[in-house]
XYZ file of N, CA, C and O in Angstrom:
592
model
N 0.974 -1.273 -0.084
C -0.004 -0.024 0.099
C 0.761 1.330 0.095
O 0.567 2.252 -0.628
N 2.131 1.162 0.613
C 2.846 2.392 0.756
C 3.318 2.624 -0.507
O 3.614 3.774 -0.954
N 3.699 1.554 -1.440
C 4.081 1.956 -2.698
C 3.137 2.566 -3.716
O 3.447 3.341 -4.284
N 1.844 2.227 -3.496
C 0.804 2.711 -4.244
C 0.707 4.201 -3.980
O 0.462 5.162 -4.765
N 0.830 4.658 -2.400
C 0.766 5.930 -2.070
C 1.800 6.762 -2.739
O 1.642 7.917 -3.136
N 2.991 6.242 -2.592
C 4.091 6.941 -3.364
C 4.008 7.141 -4.766
O 4.124 8.230 -5.255
N 3.352 6.152 -5.409
C 3.244 6.356 -6.852
C 2.103 7.336 -7.134
O 2.292 8.069 -8.042
N 1.025 7.224 -6.464
C 0.141 8.216 -6.485
C 0.421 9.537 -6.247
O 0.055 10.456 -7.135
N 1.357 9.866 -5.277
C 1.795 11.105 -5.099
C 2.652 11.477 -6.262
O 2.487 12.701 -6.608
N 3.624 10.522 -6.818
C 4.268 11.136 -8.048
C 3.449 11.399 -9.235
O 3.736 12.336 -10.007
N 2.223 10.585 -9.382
C 1.455 10.989 -10.645
C 0.694 12.325 -10.203
O 0.667 12.867 -11.204
N 0.285 12.530 -9.217
C -0.207 13.773 -9.008
C 0.744 15.055 -9.109
O 0.387 16.095 -9.438
N 2.019 14.674 -8.566
C 3.002 15.735 -8.737
C 3.289 16.171 -10.213
O 3.725 17.137 -10.675
N 2.993 15.010 -11.095
C 3.281 15.237 -12.537
C 2.293 15.956 -13.198
O 2.421 16.182 -14.405
N 1.203 16.242 -12.646
C 0.128 16.773 -13.370
C 0.167 18.056 -13.389
O 0.496 18.922 -12.411
N -0.033 18.697 -14.651
C -0.053 20.074 -15.015
C -1.200 20.569 -15.547
O -1.518 19.969 -16.629
N -2.422 21.001 -15.035
C -3.590 21.571 -15.532
C -3.958 22.873 -15.629
O -3.628 23.580 -14.540
N -4.261 23.437 -16.601
C -4.734 24.856 -16.760
C -5.628 25.246 -17.732
O -5.941 24.330 -18.595
N -6.104 26.304 -17.757
C -7.043 26.700 -18.857
C -6.729 28.249 -19.088
O -6.215 28.938 -18.395
N -7.527 28.839 -20.072
C -7.565 30.241 -20.219
C -6.552 30.734 -21.658
O -6.168 29.619 -22.219
N -6.726 31.937 -21.774
C -5.944 32.251 -22.935
C -4.392 32.440 -22.784
O -3.450 32.136 -23.688
N -4.105 33.018 -21.745
C -2.619 33.115 -21.347
C -2.042 31.930 -20.733
O -2.837 31.288 -20.041
N -0.808 31.508 -20.915
C -0.358 30.463 -20.099
C -0.490 30.521 -18.524
O -0.331 31.368 -17.849
N -1.351 29.424 -18.103
C -1.586 29.589 -16.608
C -0.525 28.829 -16.002
O -0.166 29.125 -14.717
N 0.133 28.106 -16.567
C 1.524 27.294 -15.997
C 2.734 27.581 -16.933
O 2.666 27.344 -17.926
N 3.614 28.345 -16.381
C 4.945 28.845 -17.021
C 6.245 28.128 -16.264
O 6.089 28.292 -15.130
N 6.844 27.345 -16.958
C 7.925 26.753 -16.303
C 9.326 27.369 -16.968
O 9.599 27.291 -18.232
N 9.985 28.328 -16.263
C 11.127 28.833 -16.753
C 12.611 28.037 -16.489
O 13.061 28.313 -15.566
N 12.483 26.977 -17.469
C 13.569 25.998 -17.295
C 13.228 24.686 -17.959
O 12.196 24.508 -18.530
N 13.963 23.746 -17.261
C 13.557 22.357 -17.789
C 12.484 21.852 -16.794
O 12.264 22.055 -15.778
N 11.835 20.840 -17.608
C 10.521 20.182 -16.939
C 10.774 18.464 -17.061
O 10.969 18.051 -18.252
N 10.846 17.986 -15.848
C 11.036 16.420 -15.700
C 9.874 15.885 -15.179
O 9.817 16.243 -13.928
N 9.141 15.031 -15.759
C 7.864 14.309 -15.214
C 8.349 12.686 -15.307
O 8.369 12.309 -16.460
N 8.541 12.174 -14.265
C 8.734 10.829 -14.313
C 7.796 9.917 -13.419
O 7.730 10.215 -12.104
N 7.188 8.880 -13.787
C 6.363 8.028 -12.956
C 6.686 6.620 -13.223
O 6.785 6.125 -14.281
N 7.243 5.855 -12.174
C 7.578 4.461 -12.435
C 6.882 3.534 -11.391
O 6.663 4.011 -10.320
N 6.094 2.351 -11.863
C 5.267 1.756 -11.267
C 5.551 0.186 -11.551
O 5.674 -0.217 -12.449
N 5.448 -0.589 -10.372
C 5.541 -2.076 -10.380
C 4.245 -2.689 -9.570
O 4.007 -2.134 -8.438
N 3.549 -3.437 -10.356
C 2.497 -4.151 -9.683
C 1.420 -3.091 -9.016
O 1.116 -3.132 -7.790
N 1.148 -2.178 -9.744
C 0.373 -1.038 -9.297
C -0.861 -0.806 -10.127
O -1.128 -1.335 -11.329
N -1.880 -0.012 -9.505
C -2.996 0.379 -10.455
C -3.216 1.854 -10.237
O -3.242 2.420 -9.095
N -3.361 2.528 -11.254
C -3.729 3.816 -11.370
C -5.278 3.983 -11.862
O -5.419 3.457 -12.962
N -6.165 4.363 -10.940
C -7.520 4.082 -11.202
C -8.116 5.389 -11.076
O -8.046 6.117 -10.050
N -8.944 6.062 -12.039
C -9.717 7.209 -11.941
C -11.052 6.834 -12.548
O -11.201 6.281 -13.561
N -11.915 7.186 -11.673
C -13.311 6.848 -12.114
C -14.477 7.981 -11.692
O -14.267 8.573 -10.555
N -15.354 8.202 -12.457
C -16.472 9.089 -12.325
C -17.633 8.324 -12.876
O -17.735 7.651 -13.869
N -18.799 8.484 -11.991
C -20.009 7.790 -12.507
C -21.231 8.821 -12.341
O -21.107 9.719 -11.616
N -22.231 8.570 -13.203
C -23.358 9.365 -13.283
C -23.582 10.154 -14.330
O -22.485 10.172 -15.279
N -24.530 10.816 -14.522
C -24.971 11.596 -15.845
C -23.961 12.729 -15.886
O -23.605 13.594 -14.721
N -23.537 13.108 -16.889
C -22.439 14.158 -17.072
C -21.153 13.821 -16.439
O -20.447 14.986 -15.903
N -20.801 12.684 -15.982
C -19.600 12.362 -15.359
C -18.345 12.839 -16.199
O -18.591 12.657 -17.294
N -17.274 13.172 -15.346
C -16.013 13.480 -16.172
C -14.909 12.948 -15.365
O -14.702 13.137 -14.195
N -14.166 12.265 -16.175
C -12.956 11.566 -15.494
C -11.626 12.069 -16.359
O -11.744 11.770 -17.384
N -10.637 12.631 -15.734
C -9.708 13.115 -16.461
C -8.425 12.596 -15.602
O -8.213 12.642 -14.301
N -7.421 11.900 -16.373
C -6.288 11.247 -15.721
C -5.161 11.650 -16.482
O -5.118 11.407 -17.572
N -4.171 12.263 -15.886
C -2.853 12.717 -16.358
C -1.660 12.089 -15.681
O -1.621 12.088 -14.495
N -0.878 11.334 -16.363
C 0.304 10.815 -15.693
C 1.482 11.177 -16.587
O 1.621 11.031 -17.692
N 2.304 11.996 -16.030
C 3.731 12.319 -16.739
C 3.178 13.184 -17.867
O 3.588 13.146 -19.006
N 2.193 14.113 -17.693
C 1.438 14.825 -18.743
C 1.324 16.387 -18.335
O 1.091 16.649 -17.225
N 1.120 17.252 -19.449
C 0.788 18.542 -19.338
C -0.590 18.656 -19.905
O -0.891 17.992 -21.059
N -1.623 19.325 -19.197
C -2.896 19.525 -19.929
C -3.422 21.058 -19.931
O -3.110 21.533 -18.669
N -3.774 21.534 -20.801
C -4.510 22.890 -20.710
C -3.485 23.833 -21.417
O -3.045 23.504 -22.603
N -3.136 24.985 -20.678
C -2.452 26.237 -21.348
C -1.202 26.170 -20.685
O -0.957 26.711 -19.564
N -0.053 25.487 -21.107
C 1.338 25.324 -20.417
C 2.238 25.814 -21.482
O 2.546 25.475 -22.439
N 3.443 26.576 -20.682
C 4.694 26.948 -21.658
C 5.825 26.582 -20.751
O 5.791 26.753 -19.570
N 6.551 25.762 -21.519
C 7.922 25.439 -20.825
C 9.126 25.956 -21.860
O 9.216 25.774 -22.722
N 9.799 26.807 -20.988
C 11.128 27.605 -21.505
C 12.326 26.577 -21.514
O 13.059 27.054 -20.667
N 12.231 25.625 -22.022
C 13.354 24.622 -21.843
C 13.196 23.337 -22.300
O 12.222 22.990 -23.170
N 13.835 22.275 -21.800
C 13.637 20.880 -22.218
C 12.349 20.109 -21.319
O 12.240 20.748 -20.205
N 11.806 19.520 -22.101
C 10.464 18.700 -21.510
C 10.830 17.267 -21.458
O 10.921 16.686 -22.554
N 10.936 16.457 -20.549
C 11.100 15.119 -20.481
C 9.931 14.456 -19.753
O 9.736 14.845 -18.675
N 9.079 13.587 -20.561
C 7.883 12.942 -19.747
C 8.076 11.481 -19.924
O 8.126 10.967 -21.075
N 8.136 10.788 -18.969
C 8.488 9.363 -18.950
C 7.670 8.581 -17.901
O 7.454 8.910 -16.549
N 6.965 7.550 -18.439
C 6.085 6.698 -17.591
C 6.780 5.327 -18.084
O 6.582 4.941 -19.087
N 7.005 4.593 -16.788
C 7.470 3.188 -17.169
C 6.575 2.372 -15.886
O 6.385 2.751 -14.852
N 5.933 1.306 -16.462
C 5.241 0.427 -15.680
C 5.319 -1.140 -15.915
O 5.536 -1.473 -17.253
N 5.376 -1.755 -14.961
C 5.476 -3.227 -15.048
C 4.493 -4.076 -14.286
O 4.281 -3.585 -12.939
N 3.816 -4.897 -14.932
C 2.685 -5.541 -14.099
C 1.715 -4.669 -13.514
O 1.047 -5.082 -12.450
N 1.184 -3.487 -14.280
C 0.302 -2.470 -13.621
C -0.708 -2.341 -14.694
O -0.810 -2.640 -15.890
N -1.701 -1.609 -14.179
C -2.950 -1.102 -14.948
C -2.932 0.260 -14.714
O -3.130 0.684 -13.726
N -3.249 0.976 -15.844
C -3.707 2.413 -15.979
C -5.152 2.477 -16.387
O -5.417 2.150 -17.622
N -6.018 2.783 -15.646
C -7.530 2.662 -16.099
C -8.267 3.995 -15.686
O -8.021 4.668 -14.793
N -8.924 4.510 -16.560
C -9.802 5.851 -16.408
C -11.250 5.398 -16.948
O -11.403 5.088 -18.219
N -12.202 5.563 -16.107
C -13.419 5.283 -16.501
C -14.441 6.540 -16.272
O -14.525 7.175 -15.114
N -15.242 6.813 -17.169
C -16.408 7.743 -17.024
C -17.796 6.972 -17.367
O -17.905 6.691 -18.585
N -18.697 6.784 -16.482
C -19.656 5.805 -16.633
C -20.981 6.588 -16.449
O -21.116 7.152 -15.312
N -21.912 6.749 -17.329
C -23.094 7.391 -17.208
C -23.469 8.262 -18.513
O -22.518 8.221 -19.377
N -24.683 8.678 -18.574
C -25.129 9.324 -19.894
C -24.263 10.517 -20.092
O -24.264 11.366 -19.114
N -23.796 10.835 -21.191
C -22.940 12.064 -21.530
C -21.739 12.170 -20.800
O -21.360 13.210 -20.266
N -21.289 10.905 -20.314
C -19.992 11.108 -19.638
C -18.938 11.339 -20.547
O -18.837 11.173 -21.689
N -17.561 11.603 -19.812
C -16.626 12.054 -20.691
C -15.172 11.545 -19.907
O -15.130 11.765 -18.707
N -14.388 10.770 -20.723
C -13.073 10.321 -20.246
C -11.813 10.716 -21.008
O -12.033 10.599 -22.250
N -10.946 11.338 -20.271
C -9.728 11.861 -20.966
C -8.590 11.157 -20.208
O -8.536 11.424 -19.104
N -7.710 10.564 -20.885
C -6.644 9.862 -20.297
C -5.312 10.370 -21.047
O -5.377 10.069 -22.413
N -4.251 10.690 -20.289
C -3.100 11.082 -20.992
C -1.833 10.517 -20.325
O -1.668 10.754 -19.176
N -1.139 9.781 -20.998
C 0.228 9.148 -20.470
C 1.343 9.666 -21.288
O 1.489 9.642 -22.534
N 2.296 10.370 -20.495
C 3.613 10.913 -21.131
C 3.217 11.793 -22.261
O 3.822 11.611 -23.588
N 2.138 12.662 -22.292
C 1.607 13.418 -23.238
C 1.336 14.878 -22.806
O 1.497 15.211 -21.804
N 1.191 15.649 -24.054
C 0.735 16.990 -23.977
C -0.587 17.175 -24.771
O -0.773 16.619 -25.759
N -1.559 17.642 -24.133
C -2.876 17.732 -24.552
C -3.370 19.458 -24.377
O -3.268 19.839 -23.155
N -3.780 20.052 -25.279
C -4.185 21.367 -25.327
C -3.034 22.183 -26.005
O -2.504 21.784 -26.756
N -2.919 23.425 -25.424
C -2.123 24.530 -25.751
C -0.828 24.300 -25.148
O -0.821 25.136 -24.054
N -0.038 23.466 -25.372
C 1.149 23.328 -24.521
C 2.362 23.755 -25.525
O 2.578 23.135 -26.834
N 3.362 24.463 -25.178
C 4.478 25.012 -25.875
C 5.754 24.586 -25.152
O 5.789 24.789 -24.135
N 6.582 23.956 -25.918
C 8.033 23.661 -25.342
C 9.041 24.424 -26.282
O 9.007 24.049 -27.514
N 9.643 25.115 -25.535
C 10.808 25.794 -26.301
C 12.172 25.202 -26.126
O 12.990 25.675 -25.288
N 12.298 24.103 -26.700
C 13.514 23.169 -26.374
C 13.123 21.846 -26.805
O 12.272 21.556 -27.501
N 14.028 20.884 -26.402
C 13.902 19.436 -26.764
C 12.721 18.822 -25.889
O 12.418 19.244 -24.699
N 11.923 17.886 -26.579
C 10.759 17.293 -25.940
C 10.901 15.882 -26.316
O 11.023 15.421 -27.249
N 10.878 15.113 -25.117
C 11.106 13.738 -24.939
C 9.712 13.061 -24.447
O 9.633 13.413 -23.279
N 8.988 12.338 -24.934
C 7.973 11.531 -24.473
C 8.229 10.224 -24.542
O 8.167 9.716 -25.700
N 8.085 9.203 -23.534
C 8.320 7.893 -23.549
C 7.394 7.095 -22.578
O 7.318 7.715 -21.453
N 6.725 6.103 -23.129
C 6.064 5.303 -22.168
C 6.404 3.924 -22.415
O 6.306 3.336 -23.628
N 6.737 3.176 -21.549
C 7.343 1.802 -21.437
C 6.549 0.946 -20.475
O 6.327 1.142 -19.280
N 5.747 0.005 -21.196
C 4.899 -0.940 -20.352
C 5.226 -2.249 -20.764
O 5.589 -2.703 -21.825
N 5.299 -3.284 -19.497
C 5.842 -4.357 -19.705
C 4.731 -5.302 -18.678
O 4.512 -5.037 -17.658
N 4.081 -6.023 -19.496
C 3.121 -6.895 -18.753
C 1.854 -6.022 -18.070
O 1.536 -6.251 -16.885
N 1.452 -4.851 -18.755
C 0.684 -3.990 -18.087
C -0.431 -3.546 -19.157
O -0.257 -3.926 -20.323
N -1.489 -2.976 -18.654
C -2.646 -2.582 -19.512
C -3.071 -0.947 -19.402
O -2.832 -0.371 -18.265
N -3.581 -0.498 -20.288
C -3.960 0.828 -20.401
C -5.414 0.839 -20.902
O -5.779 0.400 -21.923
N -6.354 1.414 -19.972
C -7.838 1.280 -20.454
C -8.505 2.818 -20.140
O -8.158 3.272 -19.320
N -9.100 3.131 -21.251
C -10.030 4.280 -21.179
C -11.411 4.031 -21.618
O -11.566 3.750 -22.716
N -12.323 4.265 -20.754
C -13.635 3.839 -21.041
C -14.640 5.013 -20.672
O -14.603 5.743 -19.712
N -15.619 5.266 -21.484
C -16.742 6.114 -21.473
C -18.008 5.374 -21.881
O -17.951 4.511 -22.599
N -19.154 5.642 -21.107
C -20.285 4.820 -21.260
C -21.229 5.603 -22.499
O -20.722 6.065 -23.371
N -22.451 5.310 -22.117
C -23.587 5.576 -23.260
C -23.363 7.006 -23.756
O -23.320 8.096 -22.863
N -23.640 7.318 -25.146
C -23.567 8.927 -25.461
C -22.375 9.705 -24.826
O -22.576 10.550 -24.241
N -21.181 9.050 -25.068
C -20.071 9.668 -24.347
C -18.777 9.945 -25.387
O -18.873 9.526 -26.325
N -17.755 10.610 -24.732
C -16.685 10.714 -25.479
C -15.343 10.154 -24.717
O -15.331 10.421 -23.367
N -14.444 9.480 -25.395
C -13.240 9.024 -24.733
C -12.128 9.502 -25.487
O -12.136 9.062 -26.677
N -11.117 10.129 -24.763
C -9.819 10.534 -25.502
C -8.705 9.884 -24.799
O -8.797 10.029 -23.460
N -7.779 9.422 -25.624
C -6.634 8.873 -24.878
C -5.482 9.159 -25.598
O -5.261 9.071 -26.902
N -4.514 9.497 -24.958
C -3.082 9.930 -25.575
C -1.841 9.211 -24.727
O -1.982 9.365 -23.684
N -1.090 8.385 -25.502
C -0.014 7.819 -24.911
C 1.204 8.318 -25.639
O 1.486 7.992 -26.820
N 2.190 9.074 -24.944
C 3.480 9.336 -25.538
C 3.082 10.297 -26.845
O 3.632 9.843 -27.928
N 2.205 11.199 -26.640
C 1.765 12.013 -27.876
C 1.469 13.444 -27.557
O 1.504 13.816 -26.238
N 1.249 14.220 -28.557
C 0.771 15.535 -28.492
C -0.585 15.671 -29.180
O -0.781 15.190 -30.270
N -1.505 16.306 -28.471
C -2.877 16.615 -28.862
C -3.208 17.942 -28.713
O -3.568 18.413 -27.480
N -3.391 18.691 -29.838
C -3.640 20.148 -29.831
C -5.062 20.452 -29.614
O -5.674 21.583 -29.863
N -5.979 19.556 -29.475
C -7.336 19.450 -29.309
C -7.905 20.295 -28.252
O -7.868 19.726 -27.195
N -8.028 21.586 -28.385
C -8.585 22.470 -27.477
C -9.945 21.949 -26.848
O -10.278 22.134 -25.720
N -10.886 21.482 -27.583
C -12.127 21.064 -27.268
C -11.998 19.778 -26.457
O -13.092 19.117 -26.111
N -10.857 19.176 -26.520
C -10.706 17.938 -25.645
C -10.428 18.166 -24.322
O -10.123 17.423 -23.501
N -10.461 19.638 -23.803
C -10.073 19.968 -22.589
C -11.355 19.935 -21.704
O -12.555 20.096 -22.240
N -11.248 19.875 -20.238
C -12.422 20.265 -19.423
C -13.401 21.215 -19.656
O -12.701 22.277 -20.212
N -14.447 21.135 -19.733
C -15.375 22.268 -19.849
C -15.621 22.291 -21.441
O -16.439 23.115 -21.808
N -15.151 21.505 -22.263
C -15.479 21.386 -23.446
C -16.192 20.219 -24.132
O -16.107 19.773 -25.125
N -16.614 19.248 -23.150
C -17.101 18.157 -23.429
C -18.692 18.366 -23.619
O -19.566 18.212 -24.137
């Protein structure tokens, strides 16, 4: 259990979420986001009508500016990364080692996800939307919270 708490803390520490027109998060320098997991479960779930579940692991989401190098690394062995939004008009967004939204990196960008005997699941229910990014960039502004 202690290992799961440490991993959950690392995952939360790697989350950068913002919105608006000017960068909400500005990193003047290098950004390093690393999550390593063994025999662990990352589970994010929301249920009910208009449920919204967003999970970011080693990711930037929203309006973020990095003035330097960005390294995003997620390594998992024997683990499950699951994001669930169940209910009518539910919305699930899962990002692993990814940038989603208006993210600018003024330097080298490295995104790596290494999985061994692990699974990644993103599920949304009836009349819903599910968006999943693994080691990628997605400039879809309408894929951000509040645009579902």
